[in-house]
N, CA and C atoms as an extended XYZ file, in Angstrom:
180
Properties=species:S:1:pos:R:3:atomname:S:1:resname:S:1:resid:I:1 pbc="F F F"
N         4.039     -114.689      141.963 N   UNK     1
C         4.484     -113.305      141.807 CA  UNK     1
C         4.014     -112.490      143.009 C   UNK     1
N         4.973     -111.403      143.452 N   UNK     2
C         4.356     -110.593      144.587 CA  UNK     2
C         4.039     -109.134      143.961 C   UNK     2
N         3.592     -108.579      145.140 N   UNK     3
C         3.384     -106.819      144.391 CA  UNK     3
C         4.497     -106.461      143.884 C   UNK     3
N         5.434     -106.151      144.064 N   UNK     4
C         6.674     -105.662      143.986 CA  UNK     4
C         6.929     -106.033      142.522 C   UNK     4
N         6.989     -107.176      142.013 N   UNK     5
C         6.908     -108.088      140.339 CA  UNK     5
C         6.146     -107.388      139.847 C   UNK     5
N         4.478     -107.773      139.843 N   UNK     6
C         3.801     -107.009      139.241 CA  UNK     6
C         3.548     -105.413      138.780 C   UNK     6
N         3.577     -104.580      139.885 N   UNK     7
C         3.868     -102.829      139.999 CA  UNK     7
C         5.049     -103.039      139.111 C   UNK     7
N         6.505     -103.633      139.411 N   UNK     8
C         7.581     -102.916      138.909 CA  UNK     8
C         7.677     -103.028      137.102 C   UNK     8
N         6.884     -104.261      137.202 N   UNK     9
C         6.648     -104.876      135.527 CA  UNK     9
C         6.052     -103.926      134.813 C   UNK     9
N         4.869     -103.495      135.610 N   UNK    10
C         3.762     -102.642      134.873 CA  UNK    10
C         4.133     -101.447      135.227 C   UNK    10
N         4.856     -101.227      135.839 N   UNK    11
C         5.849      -99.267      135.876 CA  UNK    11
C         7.144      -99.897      134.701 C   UNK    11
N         7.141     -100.513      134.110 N   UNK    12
C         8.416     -100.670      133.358 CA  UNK    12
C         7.617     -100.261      132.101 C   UNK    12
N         6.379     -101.362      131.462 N   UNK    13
C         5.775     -100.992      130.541 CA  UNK    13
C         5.245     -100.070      130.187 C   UNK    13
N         4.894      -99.040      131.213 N   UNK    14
C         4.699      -97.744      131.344 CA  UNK    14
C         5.193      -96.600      130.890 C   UNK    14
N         6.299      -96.954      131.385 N   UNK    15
C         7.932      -96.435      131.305 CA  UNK    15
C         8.344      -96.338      129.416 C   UNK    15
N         8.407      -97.750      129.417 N   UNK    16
C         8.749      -97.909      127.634 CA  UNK    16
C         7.798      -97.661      126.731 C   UNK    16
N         6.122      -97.102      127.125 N   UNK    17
C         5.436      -96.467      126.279 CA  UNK    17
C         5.494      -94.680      126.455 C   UNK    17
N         5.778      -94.825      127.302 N   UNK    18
C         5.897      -93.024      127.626 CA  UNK    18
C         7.210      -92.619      126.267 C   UNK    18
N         8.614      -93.471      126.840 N   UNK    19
C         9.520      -93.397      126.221 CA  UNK    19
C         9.254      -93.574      124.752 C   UNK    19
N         8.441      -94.149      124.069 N   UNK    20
C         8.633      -94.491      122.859 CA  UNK    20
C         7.625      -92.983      122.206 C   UNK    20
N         6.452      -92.711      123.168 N   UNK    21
C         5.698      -91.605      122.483 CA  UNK    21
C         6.798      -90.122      122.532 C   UNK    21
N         7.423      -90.069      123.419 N   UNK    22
C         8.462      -89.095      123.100 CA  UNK    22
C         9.006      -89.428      122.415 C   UNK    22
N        10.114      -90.395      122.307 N   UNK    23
C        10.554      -90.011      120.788 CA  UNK    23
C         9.782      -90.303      119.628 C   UNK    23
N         8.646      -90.834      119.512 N   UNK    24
C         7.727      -90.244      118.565 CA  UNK    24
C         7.305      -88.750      118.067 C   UNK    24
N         6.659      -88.191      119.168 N   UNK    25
C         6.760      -86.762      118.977 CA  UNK    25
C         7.722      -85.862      119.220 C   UNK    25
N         9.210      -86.152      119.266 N   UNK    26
C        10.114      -85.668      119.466 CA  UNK    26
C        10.083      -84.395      120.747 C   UNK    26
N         9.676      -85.219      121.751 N   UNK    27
C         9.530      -84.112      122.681 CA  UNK    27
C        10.696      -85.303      123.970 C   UNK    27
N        12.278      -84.465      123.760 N   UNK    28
C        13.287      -85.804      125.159 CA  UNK    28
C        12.945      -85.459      126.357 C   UNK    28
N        11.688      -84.510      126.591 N   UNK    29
C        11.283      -84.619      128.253 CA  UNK    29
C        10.673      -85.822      128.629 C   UNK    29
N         9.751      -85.923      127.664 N   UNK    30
C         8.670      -87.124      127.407 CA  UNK    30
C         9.405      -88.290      127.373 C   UNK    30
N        10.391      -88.559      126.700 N   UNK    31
C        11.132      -89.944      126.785 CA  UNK    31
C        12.497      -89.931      127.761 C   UNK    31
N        12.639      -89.140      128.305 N   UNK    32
C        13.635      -88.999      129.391 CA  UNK    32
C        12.434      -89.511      130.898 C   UNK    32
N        11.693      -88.961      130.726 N   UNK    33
C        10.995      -89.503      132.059 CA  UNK    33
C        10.550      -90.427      131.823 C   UNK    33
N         9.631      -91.027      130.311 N   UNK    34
C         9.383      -92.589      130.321 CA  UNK    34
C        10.653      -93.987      130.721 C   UNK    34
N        11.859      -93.599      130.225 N   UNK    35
C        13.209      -94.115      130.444 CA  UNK    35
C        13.466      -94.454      131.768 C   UNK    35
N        13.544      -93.100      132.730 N   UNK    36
C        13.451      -92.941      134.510 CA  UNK    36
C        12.315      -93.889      134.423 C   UNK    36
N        11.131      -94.090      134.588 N   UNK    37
C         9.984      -94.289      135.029 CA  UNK    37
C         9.868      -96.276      135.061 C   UNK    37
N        10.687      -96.224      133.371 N   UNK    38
C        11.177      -97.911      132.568 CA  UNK    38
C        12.232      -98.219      133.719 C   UNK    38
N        13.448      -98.062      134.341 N   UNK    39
C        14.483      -98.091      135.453 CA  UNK    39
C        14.164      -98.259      136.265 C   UNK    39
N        12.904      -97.459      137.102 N   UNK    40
C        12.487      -97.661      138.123 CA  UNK    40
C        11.775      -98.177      138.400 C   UNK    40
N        10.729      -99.459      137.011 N   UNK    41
C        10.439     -100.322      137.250 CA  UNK    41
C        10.938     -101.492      137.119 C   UNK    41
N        12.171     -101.627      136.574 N   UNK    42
C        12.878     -102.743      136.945 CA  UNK    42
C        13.550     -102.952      137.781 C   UNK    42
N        13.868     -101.891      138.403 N   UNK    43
C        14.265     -102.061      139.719 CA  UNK    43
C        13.212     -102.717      140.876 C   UNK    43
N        12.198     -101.953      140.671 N   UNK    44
C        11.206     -102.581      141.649 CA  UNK    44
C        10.719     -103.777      141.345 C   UNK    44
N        10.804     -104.976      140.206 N   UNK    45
C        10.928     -105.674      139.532 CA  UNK    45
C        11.704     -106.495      140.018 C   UNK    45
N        13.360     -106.690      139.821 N   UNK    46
C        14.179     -106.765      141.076 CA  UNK    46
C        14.177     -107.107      141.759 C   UNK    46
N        13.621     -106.115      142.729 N   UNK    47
C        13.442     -106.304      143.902 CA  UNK    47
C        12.669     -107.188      144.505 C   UNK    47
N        11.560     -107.098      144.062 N   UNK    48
C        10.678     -108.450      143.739 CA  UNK    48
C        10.750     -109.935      143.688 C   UNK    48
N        11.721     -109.843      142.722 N   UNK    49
C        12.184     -111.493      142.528 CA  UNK    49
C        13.014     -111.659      143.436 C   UNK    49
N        13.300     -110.719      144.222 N   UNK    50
C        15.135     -111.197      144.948 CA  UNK    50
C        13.854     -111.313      146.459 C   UNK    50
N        12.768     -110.582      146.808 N   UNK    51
C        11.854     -111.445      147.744 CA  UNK    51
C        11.634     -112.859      147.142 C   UNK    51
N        11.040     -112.765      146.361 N   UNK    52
C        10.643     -114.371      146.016 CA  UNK    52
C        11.382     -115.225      145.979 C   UNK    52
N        12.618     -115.063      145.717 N   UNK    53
C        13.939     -116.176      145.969 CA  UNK    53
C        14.222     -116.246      147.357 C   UNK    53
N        14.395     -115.426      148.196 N   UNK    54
C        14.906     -115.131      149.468 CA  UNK    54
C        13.500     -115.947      150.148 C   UNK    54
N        12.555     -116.199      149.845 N   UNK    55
C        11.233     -116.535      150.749 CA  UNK    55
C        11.347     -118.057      150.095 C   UNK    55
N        11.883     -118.417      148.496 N   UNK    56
C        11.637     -119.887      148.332 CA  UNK    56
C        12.968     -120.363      149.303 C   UNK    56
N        13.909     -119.346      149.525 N   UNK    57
C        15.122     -119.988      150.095 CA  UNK    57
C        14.888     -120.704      151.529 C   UNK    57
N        14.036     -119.510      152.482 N   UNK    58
C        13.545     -119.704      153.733 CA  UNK    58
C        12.302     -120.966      154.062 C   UNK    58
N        11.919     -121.405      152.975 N   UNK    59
C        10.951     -122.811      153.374 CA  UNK    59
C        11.436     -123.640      152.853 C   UNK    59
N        13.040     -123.518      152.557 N   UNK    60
C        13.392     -125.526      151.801 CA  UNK    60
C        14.259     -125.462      153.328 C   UNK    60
């Protein structure tokens, strides 16, 4: 795994606890930005794996 995996994983989980305590306390700022926050760690997530493929591609 590289940084990019890890950060985007753990900004995702982040993301989907923020999101879930808003709509717990019914506050959709709170789960509108946990949601953004969940996106933008799978993106960076993503991004991540598509290094790690692209780098197993470059040493076979």
């Amino acid at each position: 795994m590289n940084k990019d995996q890890i950060a985007g994983r753990a900004k995702e989980l982040a993301g989907k606890a923020k999101s879930m305590i808003g709509q717990a306390t019914g506050k959709p700022s709170t789960e509108a930005k946990g949601r953004a926050q969940e996106l933008g760690g799978k993106a960076q997530a993503a991004f991540g794996d598509m290094k790690d493929k692209m780098k197993k591609i470059d040493t076979h």
